[in-house]
Amino acid sequence: MKNHKALAPSILSANFTNLATAITETAEGGATYLHLDVMDGHFVPNISFGIPIVQSLRSFADENALNLTFDAHLMIANPKSYIKPFADAGADLITFHYETCENAEEARGIISLIRGEGKRVGVAINPHTHEDVLKPLLPEIDMALVMSVVPGFGGQGFMPHTLDKARKIRGWADEQNLPLNIQMDGGINLDNIKTVADAGANIIVVGSAIFAHEDITAKTREFVDKIT
């Protein structure tokens, strides 16, 4: 379905002692994506988790019939070296940052690597990267990710100027009749999620605003209901 709306809970904010329960509860609440924030301590000043966690969660999701799209957001300095490992670990959608590339041709090389693994492709931009860099790539990708906080840490405040980025990208996609997904990630909560969706984002990442609550399933359902 073109531009279906979906919630993508980010497990970076979950309780790491019980990730299996956390992802089960989000699925029960209606989430259809699982956002996997992979940080290397170089591209961003933090380290999160890597391939073994993704592989373990993929196995658990498959064994328990959790219908989740594994959405790997690679906030790493050298994404091309890790496309195959994350694809093999079970990622369905692999997103890399345009900022790791010198130019659009280098980005196209990474896009080709992801396609070669049979996976969907996303390209992310940071809050202060101009959205024009994505325009020539839109026909070649499945998703554009607009970061609405500076990547690297959870719990930051939403940056309102990023809404204009999403609006412009959605406009370009519509002009070309592209079935492009637009994702926004960072500082999204129940107060602003509808504004984010209205700006053109249809896959919305939420972290601490879900996982900080005792009843994760109920809180997930609140978010899903806001956008569907």
CSV table of C-alpha atoms in Angstrom, one decimal, residues 25-215:
chain,number,residue,atom,x,y,z
A,25,GLU,CA,4.6,-5.9,23.6
A,26,THR,CA,5.0,-3.3,20.8
A,27,ALA,CA,3.8,-5.9,18.2
A,28,GLU,CA,0.8,-6.6,20.4
A,29,GLY,CA,0.1,-2.8,20.5
A,30,GLY,CA,0.0,-2.6,16.7
A,31,ALA,CA,3.6,-1.7,15.8
A,32,THR,CA,4.7,-3.2,12.5
A,33,TYR,CA,8.3,-2.0,12.4
A,34,LEU,CA,11.2,-2.5,14.8
A,35,HIS,CA,13.7,0.3,14.6
A,36,LEU,CA,17.3,-0.8,15.2
A,37,ASP,CA,19.6,2.1,16.0
A,38,VAL,CA,23.1,0.9,15.3
A,39,MET,CA,25.9,3.2,16.5
A,40,ASP,CA,29.6,2.8,16.2
A,41,GLY,CA,31.2,5.5,18.4
A,42,HIS,CA,32.7,7.1,15.3
A,43,PHE,CA,29.9,8.5,13.1
A,44,VAL,CA,28.0,9.3,16.3
A,45,PRO,CA,29.6,9.7,19.8
A,46,ASN,CA,27.9,6.6,21.3
A,47,ILE,CA,27.9,2.9,20.9
A,48,SER,CA,24.6,0.9,21.0
A,49,PHE,CA,24.5,-2.7,19.7
A,50,GLY,CA,25.4,-4.8,16.7
A,51,ILE,CA,24.8,-7.8,14.6
A,52,PRO,CA,24.4,-10.5,17.3
A,53,ILE,CA,21.5,-8.5,18.9
A,54,VAL,CA,19.7,-8.1,15.5
A,55,GLN,CA,20.2,-11.8,14.7
A,56,SER,CA,18.9,-12.9,18.1
A,57,LEU,CA,15.8,-10.7,17.9
A,58,ARG,CA,15.1,-11.8,14.3
A,59,SER,CA,15.2,-15.4,15.4
A,60,PHE,CA,12.8,-14.6,18.3
A,61,ALA,CA,10.4,-12.7,16.1
A,62,ASP,CA,10.3,-15.4,13.5
A,63,GLU,CA,9.8,-18.2,16.1
A,64,ASN,CA,7.0,-16.2,17.7
A,65,ALA,CA,5.3,-15.1,14.5
A,66,LEU,CA,5.8,-11.4,15.2
A,67,ASN,CA,5.1,-9.7,11.9
A,68,LEU,CA,7.8,-7.0,12.3
A,69,THR,CA,9.8,-5.2,9.6
A,70,PHE,CA,13.4,-5.1,10.9
A,71,ASP,CA,14.4,-1.5,10.2
A,72,ALA,CA,18.2,-1.2,10.6
A,73,HIS,CA,19.4,2.4,11.0
A,74,LEU,CA,23.2,2.3,10.5
A,75,MET,CA,24.6,5.4,12.2
A,76,ILE,CA,28.1,4.1,11.4
A,77,ALA,CA,31.1,5.7,9.6
A,78,ASN,CA,31.6,2.8,7.1
A,79,PRO,CA,28.2,1.4,6.2
A,80,LYS,CA,29.3,-0.4,3.0
A,81,SER,CA,31.4,-2.9,5.0
A,82,TYR,CA,28.3,-3.9,7.1
A,83,ILE,CA,25.5,-4.2,4.6
A,84,LYS,CA,25.9,-7.9,4.1
A,85,PRO,CA,26.3,-8.8,7.8
A,86,PHE,CA,23.2,-6.9,8.7
A,87,ALA,CA,21.3,-8.3,5.8
A,88,ASP,CA,22.4,-11.8,6.9
A,89,ALA,CA,21.3,-11.0,10.5
A,90,GLY,CA,17.8,-10.4,9.4
A,91,ALA,CA,17.3,-6.7,8.6
A,92,ASP,CA,14.5,-6.1,6.0
A,93,LEU,CA,15.3,-2.5,5.5
A,94,ILE,CA,18.8,-1.0,5.8
A,95,THR,CA,19.2,2.8,6.1
A,96,PHE,CA,22.6,4.5,5.9
A,97,HIS,CA,23.5,8.2,6.3
A,98,TYR,CA,24.2,10.4,3.3
A,99,GLU,CA,26.7,12.2,5.5
A,100,THR,CA,29.0,9.1,5.3
A,101,CYS,CA,29.3,9.7,1.5
A,102,GLU,CA,31.4,12.1,-0.5
A,103,ASN,CA,28.7,12.5,-3.1
A,104,ALA,CA,25.6,11.0,-4.7
A,105,GLU,CA,27.6,8.5,-6.7
A,106,GLU,CA,29.1,7.0,-3.6
A,107,ALA,CA,25.6,6.8,-2.1
A,108,ARG,CA,24.5,5.0,-5.2
A,109,GLY,CA,27.2,2.4,-4.6
A,110,ILE,CA,25.8,1.7,-1.2
A,111,ILE,CA,22.3,1.6,-2.5
A,112,SER,CA,23.4,-1.1,-5.0
A,113,LEU,CA,25.0,-3.1,-2.2
A,114,ILE,CA,21.8,-3.1,-0.3
A,115,ARG,CA,19.7,-4.0,-3.4
A,116,GLY,CA,22.2,-6.8,-4.1
A,117,GLU,CA,21.3,-8.4,-0.8
A,118,GLY,CA,17.6,-8.2,-1.7
A,119,LYS,CA,16.8,-5.6,1.0
A,120,ARG,CA,14.9,-2.4,1.0
A,121,VAL,CA,16.9,0.8,1.0
A,122,GLY,CA,16.8,3.9,3.1
A,123,VAL,CA,18.9,7.0,3.1
A,124,ALA,CA,19.0,9.3,6.2
A,125,ILE,CA,19.9,12.9,6.6
A,126,ASN,CA,20.8,14.8,9.8
A,127,PRO,CA,18.9,17.8,10.9
A,128,HIS,CA,21.4,20.3,9.5
A,129,THR,CA,22.0,18.4,6.2
A,130,HIS,CA,20.1,20.1,3.3
A,131,GLU,CA,17.3,17.9,1.9
A,132,ASP,CA,18.3,18.6,-1.7
A,133,VAL,CA,21.0,15.9,-1.5
A,134,LEU,CA,18.3,13.3,-1.5
A,135,LYS,CA,16.3,14.6,-4.4
A,136,PRO,CA,18.3,12.8,-7.2
A,137,LEU,CA,18.2,9.6,-5.2
A,138,LEU,CA,14.5,9.4,-4.5
A,139,PRO,CA,13.7,7.2,-7.5
A,140,GLU,CA,16.3,4.7,-6.4
A,141,ILE,CA,15.3,4.2,-2.7
A,142,ASP,CA,12.4,2.9,-0.7
A,143,MET,CA,12.6,5.4,2.2
A,144,ALA,CA,14.1,8.8,3.2
A,145,LEU,CA,14.8,9.2,6.9
A,146,VAL,CA,14.7,12.7,8.2
A,147,MET,CA,16.4,13.0,11.6
A,148,SER,CA,14.5,15.3,13.9
A,149,VAL,CA,17.3,15.3,16.5
A,150,VAL,CA,21.1,15.1,16.3
A,151,PRO,CA,21.8,11.4,16.1
A,152,GLY,CA,23.6,9.5,18.8
A,153,PHE,CA,21.5,9.8,21.9
A,154,GLY,CA,17.9,9.1,22.9
A,155,GLY,CA,15.6,11.4,24.8
A,156,GLN,CA,16.4,14.6,22.8
A,157,GLY,CA,13.9,17.4,22.0
A,158,PHE,CA,12.2,17.5,18.6
A,159,MET,CA,13.6,20.0,16.1
A,160,PRO,CA,10.6,21.7,14.4
A,161,HIS,CA,12.5,22.9,11.3
A,162,THR,CA,12.9,19.3,10.2
A,163,LEU,CA,9.2,19.2,9.4
A,164,ASP,CA,9.9,21.4,6.3
A,165,LYS,CA,12.4,18.8,5.1
A,166,ALA,CA,9.8,16.1,5.2
A,167,ARG,CA,7.2,18.3,3.4
A,168,LYS,CA,9.7,19.1,0.6
A,169,ILE,CA,10.7,15.4,0.2
A,170,ARG,CA,7.0,14.4,0.1
A,171,GLY,CA,6.3,17.0,-2.5
A,172,TRP,CA,9.1,15.8,-4.7
A,173,ALA,CA,8.0,12.2,-4.4
A,174,ASP,CA,4.4,13.1,-5.2
A,175,GLU,CA,5.5,15.1,-8.3
A,176,GLN,CA,7.3,12.0,-9.6
A,177,ASN,CA,4.5,9.6,-8.4
A,178,LEU,CA,7.0,7.7,-6.3
A,179,PRO,CA,5.8,5.3,-3.6
A,180,LEU,CA,8.4,6.7,-1.2
A,181,ASN,CA,8.2,6.1,2.5
A,182,ILE,CA,9.4,9.0,4.7
A,183,GLN,CA,10.5,8.3,8.2
A,184,MET,CA,11.1,10.7,11.0
A,185,ASP,CA,13.2,9.9,14.0
A,186,GLY,CA,13.9,11.7,17.2
A,187,GLY,CA,11.9,13.5,20.0
A,188,ILE,CA,8.5,12.3,18.8
A,189,ASN,CA,5.8,11.9,21.4
A,190,LEU,CA,2.0,11.9,21.6
A,191,ASP,CA,1.8,15.7,21.4
A,192,ASN,CA,3.7,16.0,18.1
A,193,ILE,CA,3.2,12.7,16.2
A,194,LYS,CA,0.1,13.9,14.3
A,195,THR,CA,2.1,17.0,13.2
A,196,VAL,CA,4.9,14.8,12.0
A,197,ALA,CA,2.4,12.6,10.1
A,198,ASP,CA,0.7,15.6,8.5
A,199,ALA,CA,4.1,16.8,7.3
A,200,GLY,CA,4.4,13.7,5.1
A,201,ALA,CA,6.1,11.2,7.3
A,202,ASN,CA,4.4,7.8,7.2
A,203,ILE,CA,6.9,5.6,9.2
A,204,ILE,CA,7.4,7.2,12.5
A,205,VAL,CA,10.1,6.3,15.1
A,206,VAL,CA,9.3,6.6,18.8
A,207,GLY,CA,11.6,5.5,21.5
A,208,SER,CA,11.5,6.7,25.1
A,209,ALA,CA,7.9,8.0,24.8
A,210,ILE,CA,6.9,4.3,24.5
A,211,PHE,CA,9.5,2.4,26.5
A,212,ALA,CA,9.5,4.6,29.5
A,213,HIS,CA,6.0,3.4,30.4
A,214,GLU,CA,5.1,0.3,32.4
A,215,ASP,CA,2.4,-0.8,29.9
